Amino acid sequence: MRVKGTFIYTLKTGENALILLAENKSEQEKLYHYLAVDAYRFKKEIAEEEPRIELISAGYRNEKGEILWSEEYIPVPKWYDLN
């Protein structure tokens, strides 16, 4: 599983989501599962280093160059909740 890029997407609610881009759809699904289940340390580092990021998700770039991602966002813990 390799991350091929990232971008920050602002939702209509004003929350910022960090989208990690995988190589393809199947890798995107694996990455999303990893972020949802196992990535506590990564989410903790995001919370501490980038407190303006409230959510994360995974996506990929399709054959047309369009970026698609899961809109089922994964919450990032607030940095102050970690203390």
XYZ file of N, CA, C and O in Angstrom:
332
model
N 0.844 -1.164 0.000
C 0.000 0.000 0.000
C 0.898 1.239 0.000
O 1.671 1.432 0.922
N 0.774 2.033 -1.054
C 1.573 3.251 -1.165
C 0.660 4.458 -1.299
O -0.325 4.413 -2.024
N 1.037 5.528 -0.622
C 0.304 6.784 -0.759
C 0.960 7.565 -1.893
O 2.157 7.816 -1.876
N 0.159 7.911 -2.902
C 0.665 8.576 -4.101
C 0.481 10.095 -4.062
O 0.910 10.790 -4.958
N -0.171 10.594 -3.032
C -0.390 12.024 -2.908
C -1.418 12.302 -1.829
O -2.034 11.388 -1.291
N -1.593 13.571 -1.532
C -2.574 13.990 -0.531
C -3.177 15.321 -0.952
O -2.600 16.042 -1.760
N -4.326 15.615 -0.409
C -4.877 16.959 -0.505
C -5.858 17.166 0.631
O -6.330 16.215 1.248
N -6.123 18.423 0.914
C -7.073 18.770 1.970
C -8.359 19.238 1.306
O -8.338 20.087 0.419
N -9.450 18.655 1.735
C -10.772 18.979 1.209
C -11.589 19.591 2.339
O -11.664 19.028 3.432
N -12.190 20.745 2.078
C -13.045 21.390 3.071
C -14.498 21.017 2.801
O -15.011 21.289 1.717
N -15.121 20.395 3.788
C -16.527 19.994 3.667
C -17.433 21.221 3.800
O -17.005 22.271 4.273
N -18.675 21.074 3.413
C -19.649 22.160 3.528
C -19.818 22.616 4.976
O -20.184 23.752 5.226
N -19.534 21.733 5.908
C -19.645 22.054 7.333
C -18.471 22.891 7.827
O -18.470 23.348 8.960
N -17.442 23.048 6.979
C -16.251 23.797 7.357
C -15.131 22.927 7.891
O -14.023 23.400 8.115
N -15.399 21.645 8.094
C -14.365 20.730 8.577
C -13.379 20.428 7.449
O -13.753 20.372 6.283
N -12.113 20.228 7.834
C -11.076 19.883 6.865
C -10.787 18.393 6.912
O -10.574 17.835 7.987
N -10.764 17.783 5.735
C -10.461 16.359 5.621
C -9.167 16.182 4.839
O -8.989 16.789 3.780
N -8.271 15.378 5.363
C -7.048 15.009 4.664
C -7.346 13.761 3.855
O -7.729 12.731 4.418
N -7.199 13.850 2.538
C -7.456 12.720 1.653
C -6.113 12.156 1.203
O -5.295 12.877 0.627
N -5.881 10.883 1.491
C -4.665 10.189 1.068
C -4.980 9.428 -0.207
O -5.952 8.680 -0.257
N -4.159 9.618 -1.236
C -4.419 8.993 -2.528
C -3.604 7.717 -2.711
O -2.384 7.728 -2.557
N -4.290 6.653 -3.038
C -3.667 5.358 -3.311
C -3.490 5.194 -4.822
O -3.912 6.045 -5.610
N -2.890 4.080 -5.229
C -2.592 3.840 -6.636
C -3.829 3.522 -7.472
O -3.890 3.867 -8.641
N -4.798 2.847 -6.880
C -6.000 2.455 -7.622
C -7.131 2.174 -6.632
O -6.945 2.304 -5.427
N -8.287 1.779 -7.163
C -9.468 1.577 -6.317
C -9.262 0.479 -5.277
O -9.630 0.651 -4.116
N -8.682 -0.638 -5.664
C -8.505 -1.722 -4.680
C -7.521 -1.305 -3.585
O -7.737 -1.616 -2.409
N -6.467 -0.579 -3.943
C -5.530 -0.088 -2.940
C -6.185 0.987 -2.066
O -5.894 1.097 -0.887
N -7.074 1.771 -2.658
C -7.806 2.784 -1.903
C -8.672 2.125 -0.831
O -8.734 2.583 0.300
N -9.315 1.026 -1.184
C -10.148 0.318 -0.222
C -9.316 -0.254 0.925
O -9.709 -0.184 2.093
N -8.136 -0.784 0.618
C -7.234 -1.292 1.658
C -6.758 -0.155 2.563
O -6.703 -0.297 3.788
N -6.390 0.967 1.941
C -5.919 2.115 2.707
C -7.018 2.645 3.614
O -6.779 2.939 4.784
N -8.225 2.756 3.101
C -9.346 3.234 3.914
C -9.558 2.309 5.117
O -9.730 2.774 6.245
N -9.542 1.009 4.878
C -9.711 0.046 5.973
C -8.602 0.220 7.013
O -8.874 0.217 8.220
N -7.377 0.374 6.556
C -6.254 0.579 7.476
C -6.461 1.848 8.310
O -6.276 1.837 9.524
N -6.871 2.924 7.655
C -7.099 4.178 8.374
C -8.230 4.051 9.388
O -8.172 4.612 10.478
N -9.255 3.312 9.044
C -10.413 3.157 9.927
C -10.113 2.256 11.123
O -10.614 2.495 12.225
N -9.277 1.234 10.912
C -9.097 0.211 11.943
C -7.770 0.325 12.695
O -7.739 0.254 13.918
N -6.676 0.519 11.981
C -5.350 0.338 12.571
C -4.491 1.589 12.737
O -3.458 1.508 13.362
N -4.849 2.698 12.198
C -3.918 3.824 12.087
C -3.954 4.787 13.266
O -3.825 5.989 13.090
N -4.066 4.276 14.477
C -4.156 5.177 15.633
C -2.936 6.084 15.738
O -3.076 7.286 15.959
N -1.750 5.531 15.579
C -0.524 6.346 15.707
C -0.495 7.445 14.647
O -0.160 8.587 14.945
N -0.860 7.109 13.423
C -0.901 8.095 12.343
C -1.911 9.194 12.670
O -1.612 10.383 12.552
N -3.108 8.814 13.118
C -4.142 9.803 13.456
C -3.688 10.669 14.625
O -3.946 11.876 14.648
N -2.970 10.087 15.577
C -2.453 10.859 16.706
C -1.438 11.891 16.225
O -1.465 13.044 16.660
N -0.564 11.502 15.310
C 0.425 12.440 14.780
C -0.241 13.568 13.997
O 0.158 14.727 14.109
N -1.267 13.242 13.224
C -2.014 14.283 12.503
C -2.645 15.240 13.507
O -2.578 16.466 13.348
N -3.257 14.709 14.560
C -3.909 15.541 15.571
C -2.918 16.501 16.229
O -3.244 17.657 16.475
N -1.715 16.030 16.486
C -0.724 16.860 17.158
C -0.058 17.859 16.218
O 0.196 18.994 16.593
N 0.229 17.451 14.985
C 0.979 18.304 14.055
C 0.093 19.196 13.195
O 0.523 20.259 12.766
N -1.108 18.765 12.899
C -2.037 19.516 12.038
C -3.415 19.568 12.690
O -4.345 18.907 12.241
N -3.571 20.346 13.744
C -4.851 20.349 14.473
C -6.042 20.839 13.650
O -7.183 20.599 14.026
N -5.805 21.475 12.517
C -6.933 21.938 11.690
C -7.551 20.810 10.869
O -8.600 20.976 10.271
N -6.911 19.631 10.841
C -7.456 18.462 10.143
C -8.358 17.711 11.116
O -7.906 17.235 12.152
N -9.642 17.627 10.789
C -10.583 16.933 11.670
C -10.930 15.527 11.194
O -11.375 14.699 11.971
N -10.734 15.263 9.905
C -11.158 13.994 9.312
C -10.102 13.507 8.326
O -9.330 14.305 7.792
N -10.111 12.198 8.058
C -9.260 11.642 7.011
C -10.076 10.666 6.171
O -11.110 10.160 6.610
N -9.580 10.407 4.960
C -10.186 9.414 4.094
C -9.150 8.993 3.060
O -8.043 9.512 3.033
N -9.527 8.059 2.219
C -8.642 7.556 1.178
C -9.326 7.686 -0.172
O -10.546 7.567 -0.282
N -8.518 7.925 -1.185
C -9.041 8.047 -2.536
C -8.037 7.539 -3.553
O -7.008 6.958 -3.198
N -8.335 7.786 -4.816
C -7.439 7.399 -5.902
C -7.780 8.244 -7.120
O -8.807 8.902 -7.178
N -6.889 8.231 -8.094
C -7.105 8.933 -9.351
C -7.491 7.887 -10.400
O -6.754 6.937 -10.635
N -8.660 8.076 -11.039
C -9.114 7.092 -12.031
C -8.415 7.297 -13.385
O -7.549 8.163 -13.518
N -8.806 6.501 -14.371
C -8.166 6.551 -15.694
C -8.316 7.910 -16.373
O -7.507 8.288 -17.202
N -9.361 8.637 -16.033
C -9.606 9.957 -16.616
C -8.867 11.065 -15.863
O -8.969 12.226 -16.225
N -8.161 10.688 -14.798
C -7.448 11.669 -14.000
C -8.286 12.316 -12.916
O -7.821 13.204 -12.211
N -9.527 11.856 -12.764
C -10.408 12.400 -11.733
C -10.062 11.775 -10.382
O -9.740 10.589 -10.308
N -10.136 12.569 -9.343
C -9.881 12.059 -8.008
C -11.206 11.657 -7.373
O -12.139 12.450 -7.306
N -11.269 10.410 -6.939
C -12.451 9.862 -6.269
C -12.023 9.422 -4.875
O -10.918 8.902 -4.705
N -12.891 9.624 -3.889
C -12.554 9.203 -2.532
C -13.808 8.828 -1.766
O -14.912 9.185 -2.152
N -13.591 8.118 -0.676
C -14.694 7.709 0.191
C -15.168 8.926 0.979
O -14.370 9.608 1.614
N -16.463 9.177 0.922
C -17.026 10.284 1.683
C -17.501 9.836 3.064
O -18.180 10.584 3.761
N -17.115 8.645 3.450
C -17.325 8.174 4.819
C -16.044 8.512 5.570
O -15.109 7.728 5.627
N -16.013 9.730 6.100
C -14.795 10.262 6.696
C -14.532 9.658 8.069
O -15.452 9.361 8.823
N -13.259 9.504 8.376
C -12.809 8.924 9.632
C -12.359 10.075 10.536
O -11.495 10.858 10.147
N -12.938 10.189 11.726
C -12.543 11.295 12.610
C -11.112 11.143 13.120
O -10.647 10.037 13.389
N -10.440 12.272 13.222
C -9.110 12.336 13.820
C -9.305 12.845 15.247
O -10.054 13.804 15.456
N -8.658 12.215 16.235
C -8.843 12.702 17.608
C -8.324 14.128 17.745
O -7.380 14.521 17.073
N -8.960 14.896 18.591
C -8.483 16.248 18.865
C -7.203 16.157 19.684
O -7.080 15.299 20.556
N -6.255 17.017 19.405
C -4.959 16.967 20.103
C -5.140 17.066 21.606
O -4.446 16.409 22.359
N -6.117 17.847 22.058
C -6.307 18.016 23.497
C -6.944 16.790 24.139
O -6.857 16.599 25.344
N -7.592 15.939 23.345
C -8.141 14.682 23.871
C -7.048 13.643 24.122
O -7.282 12.653 24.803
N -5.884 13.860 23.541
C -4.803 12.895 23.655
C -4.012 13.056 24.945
O -3.202 12.211 25.290
N -4.198 14.144 25.644
C -3.429 14.421 26.877
C -4.140 13.895 28.105
O -5.270 13.682 28.181
